[in-house]
Amino acid sequence: MPHSNDEASKNPSQPHAPDVEDSLGDRSSRPPPHRRQSQHSIVAKSALLNLTALQATNATSREDDAAVRDTTIPRPALGGSLKWALSQHNNGVGAALTDTPLSTAPNSPKMSPRTSPTLHAQRKDSGSSTPSIRPRPTTLDIPGLTKSKVSPDGRIAQRDVGAKLVIVMVGLPARGKSYITKKIARYLNWLQHDTRIFNVGARRRVVAASGRPDSPKRNGFAINGNTASLNGILSRDRMASPEVIAAKILMNGNGATHDRSNDILPPPALDPNQPSMLTDSILPNGSRASSQSLNGHANRSINGSHPPESSAETMDQNAEFFDPNNAKAAQLRHQLAMSTLDELLDYILDEGGSVGIFDATNSTLERRKAIMDKIKARAGPELNVLFLESLCVDEGLLESNMRLKLSGPDYKDQDPVSALADFRKRVAMYERKYVSLGAYEEKNDMPYIQMIDVGRKVVSHQIHGFLSAQTVYYLLNFNLSPRQIWITRHGQSMDNLRGKIGGDSELSENGHRYARALTRFIKQERQIWEVRQEDKARSTHFPPQPGDSTPPNPEYSNHGDDSDNQLSKNFCVWTSMLQRSIQTAEYFDEDEFDLKQMKMLDELNAGRMEGMTYEQIRTTYTDEYELRKRDKLHYRYPGAGGEGYLDIINRLRAVIVEVERMTDHVLLVGHRSVARVLLAYFMGLKREDVADLDVPLGMLYMLEPKPYGVEFKAYRYDSQSDSFDMVPNYELHRSNGPAE
């Protein structure tokens, strides 16, 4: 059987030196191992021990022979260990006994060596049998959990192109592609894998509507899933002008609005520090920044010069624009797609990106072949490509998706009935030449995923690599079901009163008051939500009627359930395993709420600094205090069990996936570090904001997933009224305390 530690079998040029543990004399003198051996191992060992006397007599001659003999004898497969060992008793080489079966798992993917011709020639002429360079394995890289010389922080090294990933979306319009891409980007960015979305449709709308030629190096349509920074948030009275807001595009394509009624999200906060170029970035409330730059200089190229005015005619983007027989429009769409793909490859190959998502219909086999040709021409065969197709076969889900499209930038302010007719015509244009993933990809061993009804069914083929596997795992565990996610810290604890961190103290009297008020408030909000959903279901029409402002929620309809069961949802309450969290949830009735304790929700462990105040840490561990102050995200507390924020992210991964999977409401009663990391995920915050987010005691956060964003509300506990008050227009911000 092949032996994993036999270096001689790997390199014939090196003589094999047997390990001390492999010698029969040492093996016979050792005490018997504690593990139970199989009958095969016992018989083999007994047979070999009987050869000890013979080997001792001829030891000298065998060692001399071994010095000149090629000992790289192939070892047999499973079941031949005894026969092989007996046949080798004259060659002076001891054998490690094993009955472990051969692994059937494939090796990790290999990256082709990249060597210069000069280096290759030198090694070829050196006369050495050593290969020119060893191909590098593309194993997992996880910030905070792995490190190497080329990747000391656990991120994918720039040279490791084979560990990076391009996701190519495939699907007809209104199939949920943009919804899926935003979710994937948010998840991978939260895991600290740099991910951006490159949207062809956003570029097409600007270029076709303006008549200006497309710039191949315009970085205006890359969407970073974590670009919502807390640094530049403006107050509501300092928002951009209505003209700028009207130019914004929501993540689902809906035009932005100031009206918060009818479940429409508020206009996004703008960052005045954005560069003066076209931008298309995800903001905390799920919208995109305007293609108008914030300082008033719109459409400026990267080098600062204004593009020349074009006399080209603008192109009407109705259904005829997507007719495959419209040669001019087809050529423009292809050019825009290739320009966007070039930007994606720049990001992956030159700018340190780990994952690029190419968001377009890519509905024909010819387009997908062109994409692969360009990727191979620029990146070679190393770069991983994963095709991801979204299909909708459920009529209710498809109609809901179409209803959402009618509020998008292509049909904004149009009559909903005529807009729906035009959109159906557009989809029919695509369907003429649409080719689904399948036979061609399987014949050519191309990795792909098919999602049916946005997660109801998932088909995967030839999935390789860590990032691809993480993507599939995530796609298996999310849904479109409307529900509420509540996040809060525990009530005030005794250690909070003393200013100590960590520990496992109980609640104070004020903490118990908070716990009782929290129970009453959640029960009340649960009832209000069910009434609102019933009203919404009654007022939704399809086809839409004039005046409709609330589209139906795109959710796969389980036809076996009646509507009452779908509107009435369970409510889960999850706590950590620390007393202050458990006691905060102890007033919930377990007949009405499902209570569960989770170790993953425990507070960050401060190692040897557990139970200390920040002032004590500053004076006792001055160097550690300053290190943490400079980089809280990557800092890990010293001592047994010490953790950092990257550790919290990784142990909360299972919680996040479970929250995405479930269709019920949930309240998470955690701690400061846990609440920060959870909010950072759902709000899509930048990584530099995670460890500094202000989440004081007494705050309760509500997040309600929407088709292309998250509705966010915040409530503050009022000790005078012993109840919660909603904080209007609440914005997440950094904590003022640098040590917290």
XYZ file of C-alpha atoms in Angstrom:
740
model
C 0.000 0.000 0.000
C 1.407 3.484 -0.793
C 2.839 5.131 2.273
C 2.323 8.884 2.574
C 5.634 9.474 4.367
C 7.816 7.433 2.000
C 9.916 10.185 0.421
C 11.875 7.643 -1.585
C 8.788 6.673 -3.484
C 8.205 10.328 -4.337
C 11.788 11.130 -5.458
C 13.814 8.286 -6.979
C 17.008 10.352 -6.799
C 17.044 10.275 -3.013
C 17.958 7.057 -1.164
C 15.425 5.946 1.390
C 16.448 6.186 5.024
C 14.086 4.120 7.189
C 12.555 5.822 10.217
C 13.586 4.657 13.651
C 9.988 3.704 14.323
C 10.031 1.463 11.274
C 12.915 -0.751 12.473
C 11.844 -4.164 13.716
C 14.009 -3.984 16.804
C 12.427 -0.739 17.947
C 8.979 -1.932 17.046
C 9.358 -5.107 19.126
C 10.721 -3.184 22.111
C 7.888 -0.662 22.204
C 4.869 -1.273 24.436
C 1.796 -2.386 22.510
C -0.274 0.480 21.127
C -3.500 1.412 22.846
C -5.617 1.244 19.726
C -7.255 -2.045 18.847
C -5.544 -3.661 15.878
C -7.328 -5.598 13.186
C -6.695 -9.315 12.695
C -4.764 -8.424 9.550
C -2.361 -6.183 11.500
C -1.834 -8.767 14.290
C -0.982 -11.580 11.865
C 1.333 -9.352 9.861
C 3.136 -8.158 12.962
C 3.584 -11.718 14.270
C 5.031 -12.873 10.960
C 7.480 -10.017 10.823
C 8.609 -10.463 14.425
C 9.574 -14.047 13.596
C 12.102 -12.616 11.126
C 13.941 -10.568 13.768
C 16.662 -13.164 14.513
C 17.408 -13.692 10.844
C 17.644 -9.952 10.210
C 19.922 -9.425 13.238
C 22.356 -12.084 11.948
C 22.608 -10.577 8.495
C 22.295 -6.915 9.529
C 25.736 -5.826 8.360
C 25.500 -7.318 4.887
C 21.982 -5.990 4.419
C 22.996 -2.449 5.340
C 25.881 -2.569 2.856
C 23.568 -3.826 0.161
C 20.982 -1.162 1.008
C 23.531 1.566 0.402
C 23.725 0.710 -3.301
C 20.343 -0.859 -3.924
C 17.439 1.109 -5.315
C 14.866 0.762 -2.582
C 11.994 2.471 -4.341
C 9.917 -0.689 -4.711
C 6.256 -0.048 -5.371
C 4.033 -1.068 -2.528
C 0.855 -2.966 -3.111
C -2.712 -1.781 -2.728
C -5.005 -2.635 0.182
C -4.770 -6.285 1.232
C -1.150 -6.797 0.154
C 0.632 -5.360 3.211
C 1.576 -8.780 4.658
C 2.806 -10.203 1.362
C 4.859 -7.083 0.618
C 6.420 -7.037 4.093
C 7.436 -10.704 3.866
C 8.959 -10.159 0.430
C 11.122 -7.306 1.709
C 12.821 -9.050 4.656
C 16.112 -9.290 2.764
C 16.383 -5.676 1.609
C 17.178 -4.122 4.981
C 14.173 -1.796 4.933
C 11.648 -1.868 7.726
C 8.020 -1.242 6.830
C 5.398 0.659 8.780
C 2.407 -1.621 9.200
C -1.030 -0.259 8.382
C -4.472 -1.472 7.498
C -5.744 1.985 6.544
C -7.578 1.818 3.187
C -6.539 3.941 0.270
C -8.269 7.322 0.048
C -10.846 7.728 -2.683
C -10.966 11.531 -2.357
C -9.438 13.519 -5.251
C -6.349 15.587 -4.670
C -6.648 19.345 -4.405
C -6.444 21.183 -7.729
C -2.930 22.011 -8.908
C -1.792 25.323 -10.310
C 0.454 25.107 -13.350
C 4.012 26.294 -12.651
C 4.914 29.753 -13.873
C 8.659 29.844 -14.573
C 10.732 32.032 -16.803
C 12.431 30.465 -19.858
C 15.834 31.355 -18.376
C 15.148 29.559 -15.113
C 13.754 26.567 -16.965
C 16.870 26.371 -19.177
C 19.181 26.612 -16.188
C 17.462 23.759 -14.427
C 17.321 21.693 -17.586
C 21.069 22.080 -18.177
C 22.053 21.484 -14.563
C 22.006 17.734 -14.959
C 19.730 17.379 -11.952
C 16.701 15.147 -12.128
C 14.792 17.560 -9.870
C 11.684 18.922 -11.644
C 11.846 22.581 -12.681
C 9.240 23.601 -10.107
C 6.629 21.876 -8.003
C 3.024 22.742 -8.898
C 1.337 24.482 -6.001
C -1.878 23.087 -4.512
C -4.856 25.423 -4.347
C -6.060 24.585 -0.874
C -8.217 26.752 1.330
C -7.229 30.240 2.476
C -9.274 31.636 5.357
C -8.355 35.004 6.903
C -7.690 34.510 10.594
C -7.501 30.719 10.379
C -4.702 30.037 7.882
C -1.324 31.604 7.140
C 1.677 30.944 4.915
C 4.742 32.811 3.662
C 2.910 34.112 0.615
C -0.311 34.722 2.573
C 0.514 35.715 6.171
C -2.986 37.104 6.729
C -4.842 34.123 5.252
C -6.039 35.947 2.138
C -5.519 34.466 -1.300
C -2.099 35.553 -2.534
C -1.938 37.527 -5.767
C 0.157 34.795 -7.409
C -2.363 32.052 -6.578
C -4.620 32.604 -9.565
C -5.758 28.992 -9.368
C -7.360 29.663 -5.984
C -9.463 32.557 -7.320
C -12.889 32.337 -8.903
C -14.990 33.911 -11.641
C -18.739 33.296 -11.366
C -20.590 33.726 -14.664
C -24.330 34.217 -14.278
C -26.709 32.661 -16.822
C -30.451 33.144 -17.114
C -33.361 34.936 -18.704
C -34.513 38.283 -17.301
C -36.616 38.191 -14.105
C -35.066 34.936 -12.909
C -33.464 36.339 -9.767
C -29.878 36.601 -11.036
C -29.198 39.953 -9.402
C -30.719 38.762 -6.133
C -28.393 35.756 -6.129
C -25.291 37.777 -7.013
C -25.872 40.311 -4.230
C -26.330 37.542 -1.680
C -23.181 35.701 -2.770
C -21.087 38.872 -2.787
C -22.300 39.886 0.657
C -21.543 36.451 2.109
C -18.081 36.058 0.589
C -17.071 39.608 1.491
C -18.240 39.018 5.053
C -15.965 35.953 5.122
C -13.154 38.375 4.094
C -12.799 37.081 0.518
C -12.656 40.203 -1.671
C -15.622 39.961 -4.058
C -17.124 42.324 -6.623
C -20.064 42.158 -9.004
C -19.625 43.394 -12.579
C -23.045 44.198 -14.001
C -23.454 44.464 -17.767
C -26.996 45.816 -17.565
C -25.945 48.896 -15.615
C -23.336 49.736 -18.252
C -25.807 49.056 -21.047
C -28.391 51.455 -19.647
C -25.922 54.337 -19.464
C -24.214 53.771 -22.814
C -27.317 52.990 -24.852
C -29.300 55.845 -23.325
C -26.538 58.437 -23.706
C -25.263 57.437 -27.136
C -21.662 57.786 -25.918
C -19.152 55.080 -26.834
C -18.181 52.743 -24.044
C -14.790 53.135 -22.391
C -13.093 49.765 -21.953
C -11.379 50.910 -18.744
C -14.330 52.597 -17.067
C -14.560 51.243 -13.533
C -18.093 52.363 -13.083
C -19.978 49.103 -13.003
C -18.087 47.066 -10.452
C -20.240 46.505 -7.391
C -18.388 45.749 -4.190
C -20.624 43.784 -1.864
C -19.095 45.533 1.143
C -18.839 49.177 0.144
C -21.187 50.576 2.765
C -18.754 52.500 4.928
C -19.725 54.275 8.115
C -17.248 57.098 7.560
C -19.137 59.296 5.137
C -22.801 58.846 6.052
C -24.750 62.093 5.703
C -27.700 63.068 7.781
C -31.113 63.163 6.119
C -31.120 66.933 5.896
C -27.820 66.814 3.971
C -28.940 64.303 1.370
C -28.179 64.843 -2.280
C -30.534 66.829 -4.410
C -33.663 65.203 -5.842
C -32.020 65.213 -9.284
C -29.186 63.017 -8.026
C -31.505 60.744 -6.080
C -33.645 60.224 -9.147
C -30.573 58.865 -10.912
C -29.992 56.171 -8.326
C -30.729 52.537 -9.005
C -31.891 50.191 -6.302
C -30.322 46.748 -6.204
C -33.505 45.226 -7.586
C -33.724 47.891 -10.256
C -36.361 49.960 -8.428
C -36.098 53.712 -8.602
C -35.168 55.248 -5.266
C -37.737 57.281 -3.389
C -38.060 59.296 -0.201
C -41.315 57.604 0.685
C -40.834 54.812 3.236
C -44.398 53.615 2.938
C -45.464 50.482 1.148
C -42.293 48.601 2.072
C -40.074 50.753 -0.167
C -36.574 51.286 1.227
C -35.302 54.799 2.037
C -32.888 56.593 -0.295
C -29.298 55.592 0.285
C -26.804 57.567 2.291
C -24.077 59.030 0.080
C -20.349 59.026 0.684
C -18.770 62.371 -0.314
C -15.364 60.700 -0.479
C -16.256 58.610 -3.513
C -14.005 59.268 -6.561
C -15.361 61.451 -9.324
C -16.340 58.760 -11.760
C -19.313 56.595 -12.472
C -20.054 54.446 -9.462
C -22.417 51.577 -8.891
C -21.793 50.414 -5.334
C -23.991 48.656 -2.812
C -24.976 50.802 0.137
C -26.204 49.664 3.569
C -29.883 49.791 2.738
C -29.424 47.672 -0.356
C -29.327 50.430 -2.987
C -26.635 51.568 -5.392
C -24.852 54.853 -5.484
C -25.790 57.050 -8.391
C -23.984 57.003 -11.691
C -23.753 60.740 -11.044
C -20.574 61.469 -9.077
C -21.072 63.167 -5.737
C -19.024 66.266 -6.499
C -21.009 67.104 -9.578
C -18.499 65.971 -12.205
C -20.384 63.269 -13.988
C -19.007 60.852 -16.536
C -15.365 61.771 -16.016
C -12.840 59.214 -17.184
C -10.203 57.726 -14.918
C -7.447 60.094 -15.980
C -9.611 63.066 -15.131
C -10.428 64.190 -18.660
C -13.950 64.557 -19.933
C -15.035 62.179 -22.681
C -15.732 63.844 -25.968
C -19.285 64.619 -26.803
C -20.759 62.011 -29.092
C -23.186 62.715 -31.833
C -24.397 59.128 -31.813
C -28.100 58.660 -31.469
C -29.477 57.255 -28.272
C -31.030 53.806 -28.539
C -34.483 53.089 -27.210
C -34.171 50.097 -24.861
C -37.570 48.581 -25.392
C -38.093 44.964 -26.417
C -36.808 45.624 -29.956
C -33.394 46.503 -28.513
C -33.054 42.864 -27.399
C -34.158 41.346 -30.712
C -31.349 38.994 -31.858
C -31.988 40.206 -35.415
C -31.180 43.793 -34.382
C -27.531 43.688 -35.491
C -26.581 47.137 -34.186
C -27.992 46.500 -30.730
C -26.537 42.984 -30.613
C -23.083 44.321 -31.448
C -23.369 46.953 -28.729
C -24.490 44.417 -26.134
C -21.575 42.120 -27.003
C -19.081 44.985 -26.799
C -20.438 46.038 -23.408
C -20.243 42.473 -22.124
C -16.608 42.049 -23.162
C -15.635 45.443 -21.720
C -17.240 44.521 -18.409
C -15.464 41.158 -18.438
C -12.144 42.942 -18.999
C -12.787 45.005 -15.867
C -13.523 41.833 -13.929
C -10.252 40.235 -15.057
C -8.338 43.398 -14.167
C -9.775 43.104 -10.673
C -8.861 39.424 -10.319
C -5.420 39.471 -11.951
C -4.072 42.926 -11.067
C -6.035 44.399 -8.161
C -5.988 41.616 -5.589
C -9.575 40.443 -5.984
C -10.510 36.885 -5.050
C -13.966 36.512 -6.644
C -15.468 38.347 -9.596
C -19.158 37.867 -10.470
C -20.129 38.513 -14.093
C -23.792 39.514 -13.922
C -25.521 39.258 -17.300
C -27.942 36.975 -19.120
C -25.182 35.122 -21.054
C -28.038 33.195 -22.584
C -26.393 31.758 -25.710
C -23.713 29.141 -26.113
C -21.767 31.502 -28.371
C -21.620 34.184 -25.668
C -20.428 31.705 -23.050
C -17.729 30.385 -25.398
C -16.544 33.961 -26.002
C -16.365 34.499 -22.250
C -14.251 31.387 -21.761
C -11.968 32.315 -24.651
C -11.284 35.749 -23.183
C -10.662 34.380 -19.688
C -8.217 31.745 -20.971
C -6.461 34.289 -23.196
C -5.809 36.618 -20.267
C -5.547 34.296 -17.256
C -4.615 30.954 -18.766
C -6.208 27.683 -17.697
C -5.567 28.254 -13.984
C -8.382 30.663 -13.134
C -11.490 28.831 -11.933
C -14.736 29.602 -13.761
C -18.109 28.612 -12.353
C -21.281 29.071 -14.406
C -24.381 29.748 -12.319
C -27.795 29.536 -13.986
C -31.031 30.681 -12.393
C -34.234 29.066 -13.680
C -37.816 29.780 -12.630
C -40.495 27.195 -13.298
C -42.941 28.253 -10.580
C -45.474 30.613 -12.158
C -46.137 32.556 -8.981
C -42.457 33.213 -8.411
C -41.912 34.240 -12.029
C -44.841 36.650 -11.986
C -43.572 38.228 -8.776
C -40.139 38.704 -10.320
C -41.683 40.333 -13.377
C -43.724 42.650 -11.164
C -40.515 43.790 -9.489
C -38.935 44.506 -12.872
C -41.700 46.956 -13.714
C -40.390 49.303 -11.034
C -36.845 49.079 -12.414
C -34.906 51.677 -14.405
C -36.057 50.313 -17.757
C -39.766 50.819 -16.960
C -39.808 53.505 -14.299
C -42.872 55.786 -14.364
C -44.484 53.810 -17.192
C -47.965 52.386 -17.247
C -47.645 48.993 -15.496
C -49.861 47.122 -17.956
C -48.025 48.312 -21.078
C -44.678 47.931 -19.315
C -45.487 44.323 -18.462
C -46.415 43.612 -22.074
C -43.126 45.071 -23.313
C -41.137 43.124 -20.721
C -42.794 39.858 -21.730
C -41.848 40.641 -25.313
C -38.250 41.257 -24.238
C -38.095 37.891 -22.488
C -39.501 36.228 -25.614
C -36.636 37.771 -27.624
C -34.097 36.136 -25.331
C -35.945 32.826 -25.387
C -35.470 32.495 -29.150
C -31.779 31.675 -28.746
C -31.603 30.711 -25.103
C -29.509 27.624 -24.383
C -29.571 26.269 -20.852
C -26.505 24.835 -19.150
C -26.098 21.102 -19.449
C -24.849 18.884 -22.258
C -22.070 21.109 -23.608
C -20.697 21.923 -20.147
C -20.760 18.303 -19.049
C -19.064 17.136 -22.242
C -16.251 19.629 -21.662
C -15.987 19.086 -17.869
C -17.022 22.669 -17.101
C -18.201 23.384 -13.536
C -21.718 24.736 -13.255
C -24.645 25.176 -10.887
C -28.327 25.343 -11.752
C -30.694 26.959 -9.272
C -34.362 26.266 -9.820
C -36.869 28.665 -8.233
C -34.102 30.492 -6.346
C -33.074 27.602 -4.153
C -35.947 25.114 -4.279
C -33.697 22.793 -6.255
C -29.939 23.009 -6.854
C -27.935 20.998 -9.414
C -24.128 21.077 -9.320
C -21.543 19.627 -11.689
C -17.754 19.288 -11.354
C -17.377 21.676 -8.415
C -13.687 22.177 -7.615
C -11.867 24.527 -5.269
C -12.579 26.005 -1.859
C -14.422 29.139 -3.007
C -16.622 27.200 -5.423
C -17.529 24.749 -2.665
C -18.326 27.613 -0.276
C -20.564 29.173 -2.919
C -22.505 25.955 -3.453
C -22.876 25.457 0.298
C -24.323 28.936 0.667
C -26.662 28.604 -2.318
C -28.151 25.471 -0.773
C -29.229 27.443 2.267
C -31.157 30.565 1.453
C -34.706 31.380 0.492
C -37.031 34.241 -0.380
C -39.471 33.801 2.467
C -40.532 37.046 4.180
C -39.603 37.060 7.877
C -38.025 39.245 10.525
C -34.554 38.938 12.056
C -34.052 40.645 15.410
C -30.642 41.279 17.000
C -29.915 42.598 20.491
C -27.342 42.397 23.227
C -28.164 40.875 26.589
C -29.547 43.028 29.366
C -27.201 44.816 31.734
C -25.016 42.364 33.694
C -23.178 42.691 36.981
C -19.853 42.790 35.124
C -21.210 45.641 32.992
C -21.661 47.617 36.177
C -18.056 46.870 37.165
C -16.692 47.661 33.689
C -15.220 44.173 33.256
C -15.022 42.327 29.951
C -15.776 38.665 29.400
C -16.764 36.485 32.296
C -20.105 34.810 32.951
C -21.930 37.106 35.330
C -25.690 37.262 35.870
C -28.053 40.071 34.983
C -28.500 43.086 37.213
C -31.959 44.222 38.219
C -31.994 46.639 35.269
C -31.011 43.730 33.054
C -34.043 41.743 34.183
C -36.304 44.729 33.512
C -34.910 44.909 29.978
C -35.531 41.179 29.495
C -39.196 41.449 30.519
C -39.755 44.497 28.286
C -38.063 42.719 25.379
C -40.429 39.762 25.716
C -43.522 41.981 25.664
C -42.290 44.014 22.697
C -41.368 41.014 20.529
C -44.782 39.395 21.131
C -46.477 42.628 20.096
C -44.350 43.067 16.936
C -44.981 39.482 15.913
C -48.720 40.104 15.855
C -48.353 43.396 13.979
C -46.235 41.716 11.290
C -48.831 39.002 10.642
C -51.604 41.583 10.235
C -49.460 43.607 7.824
C -48.700 40.544 5.704
C -52.386 39.702 5.431
C -53.178 43.238 4.267
C -50.353 43.122 1.764
C -51.551 39.812 0.316
C -55.053 41.218 -0.212
C -53.805 44.372 -1.957
C -51.436 42.648 -4.407
C -52.625 42.228 -7.987
C -51.152 40.502 -10.989
C -51.232 41.728 -13.651
C -50.591 44.968 -11.750
C -53.268 47.594 -11.552
C -52.663 51.335 -11.858
C -51.712 52.676 -8.450
C -50.116 49.456 -7.201
C -46.925 50.283 -5.301
C -46.149 47.073 -3.425
C -45.044 44.109 -5.529
C -45.682 40.605 -4.243
C -42.808 38.932 -2.467
C -40.970 36.547 -4.825
C -41.375 33.348 -2.854
C -41.708 29.788 -4.064
C -45.276 28.761 -3.348
C -45.671 25.425 -1.618
C -49.031 24.498 -3.052
C -49.609 21.924 -0.326
C -49.917 24.635 2.358
C -52.849 26.961 2.778
C -52.308 30.712 2.975
C -52.990 30.885 6.729
C -50.117 28.510 7.465
C -47.807 30.503 5.196
C -48.599 33.785 6.967
C -48.322 32.375 10.484
C -44.675 31.667 11.226
C -42.777 30.180 14.122
C -40.564 32.438 16.188
C -37.121 31.256 17.345
C -35.161 32.828 20.197
C -31.448 31.992 20.214
C -29.069 32.866 23.029
C -25.442 32.185 23.815
C -24.477 29.748 26.569
C -23.509 32.544 28.955
C -25.819 33.378 31.862
C -26.465 37.010 30.960
C -27.735 35.991 27.505
C -29.792 33.032 28.752
C -31.444 35.130 31.464
C -32.384 37.835 28.927
C -34.577 35.292 27.122
C -35.942 33.450 30.160
C -39.290 35.297 30.132
C -40.356 33.987 26.705
C -43.056 31.320 26.818
C -41.607 28.138 25.332
C -45.077 27.149 24.127
C -45.064 30.196 21.824
C -41.354 30.609 21.116
C -38.651 28.091 20.287
C -35.725 28.753 22.674
C -32.241 27.445 21.982
C -28.736 28.082 23.356
C -25.807 28.248 20.923
C -22.132 28.208 21.818
C -21.403 30.061 18.567
C -23.153 33.151 19.998
C -20.820 33.421 23.012
C -18.910 36.647 23.560
C -15.387 37.026 22.196
C -12.953 35.309 24.589
C -10.343 37.749 25.923
C -7.844 35.048 26.875
C -5.662 36.034 29.818
C -7.459 39.404 29.970
C -10.863 37.908 30.809
C -12.469 39.669 33.760
C -10.302 42.806 33.482
C -11.368 46.376 32.757
C -10.024 48.199 29.715
C -8.105 50.515 32.019
C -6.448 47.543 33.707
C -5.523 46.145 30.301
C -4.071 49.503 29.241
C -1.818 49.728 32.278
C -0.928 46.035 32.650
C -0.616 45.024 28.980
C 0.325 48.315 27.337
C 1.787 46.790 24.167
C -1.200 44.492 23.654
C -3.578 47.382 24.273
C -1.896 49.450 21.539
C -1.773 46.528 19.119
C -5.508 45.964 19.464
C -6.232 49.666 19.193
C -4.394 49.833 15.843
C -6.116 46.837 14.235
C -9.024 45.371 16.183
C -10.268 43.245 13.306
C -7.074 41.185 13.012
C -6.051 41.293 16.684
C -6.346 38.114 18.755
C -6.233 38.184 22.567
C -3.228 36.271 23.957
C -3.608 33.354 26.324
C -5.616 30.148 26.372
C -8.820 30.457 24.384
C -8.088 34.021 23.264
C -10.083 35.098 20.189
C -10.319 37.915 17.692
C -13.039 39.226 15.404
C -11.998 36.949 12.547
C -12.578 34.000 14.881
C -16.069 35.336 15.642
C -16.810 35.615 11.921
C -15.781 32.025 11.307
C -17.739 30.537 14.211
C -20.821 32.572 13.283
C -20.787 31.194 9.741
C -23.067 28.299 10.720
C -25.477 30.724 12.412
C -25.637 32.969 9.343
C -26.293 30.049 7.014
C -29.026 28.734 9.315
C -30.702 32.154 9.482
C -30.588 32.339 5.679
C -32.027 28.824 5.382
C -34.928 29.119 7.812
C -38.260 30.687 6.910
C -39.269 31.611 10.472
C -38.660 34.715 12.563
C -35.657 34.720 14.862
C -34.358 36.816 17.756
C -30.631 36.540 18.469
C -29.644 37.582 21.997
C -25.891 37.941 21.836
C -23.026 40.133 22.956
C -21.224 43.182 21.620
C -18.763 41.415 19.299
C -21.444 38.996 18.091
C -23.956 41.786 17.374
C -21.292 43.731 15.465
C -20.453 40.794 13.213
C -24.102 39.883 12.586
C -25.062 43.452 11.683
C -22.009 43.768 9.434
C -23.214 40.762 7.441
C -26.838 41.786 7.005
C -25.983 45.434 6.306
C -23.075 44.652 3.983
C -20.583 46.848 5.822
C -16.928 47.276 4.973
C -14.504 45.098 6.886
C -12.836 48.082 8.553
C -16.145 48.983 10.219
C -16.933 45.571 11.710
C -14.876 45.800 14.901
C -15.806 49.427 15.661
C -19.575 49.332 15.201
C -21.473 51.038 18.012
C -23.946 48.540 19.498
C -24.748 49.764 23.029
C -26.864 47.981 25.599
C -30.564 48.676 25.262
C -30.662 48.728 21.439
C -32.816 46.331 19.425
C -32.313 45.962 15.662
C -34.829 44.591 13.168
C -33.876 43.379 9.701
C -36.466 42.217 7.184
C -35.014 40.654 4.008
C -36.420 42.047 0.791
C -35.916 40.757 -2.756
C -32.857 42.963 -3.297
C -31.969 44.469 0.050
C -32.748 44.578 3.733
C -35.245 46.814 5.501
C -33.576 48.048 8.681
C -35.109 49.564 11.817
C -33.696 50.289 15.257
C -35.460 50.551 18.631
C -34.113 51.980 21.881
C -35.210 50.816 25.317
C -36.704 53.596 27.460
C -36.283 52.787 31.141
C -38.843 55.465 32.128
C -41.690 53.956 30.107
C -40.235 50.433 30.316
C -40.806 49.979 26.582
C -39.084 50.364 23.222
C -39.239 53.394 20.937
C -38.339 53.319 17.249
C -35.421 55.586 16.369
C -36.341 57.402 13.109
C -33.779 57.279 10.302
C -31.292 55.452 12.502
C -27.826 55.087 10.970
C -25.188 52.654 12.178
C -22.023 54.433 13.226
C -18.639 53.836 14.799
C -18.181 53.621 18.543
C -16.604 56.608 20.260
C -14.657 54.415 22.662
C -11.454 53.237 20.926
C -10.949 50.375 23.380
C -14.418 48.842 23.165
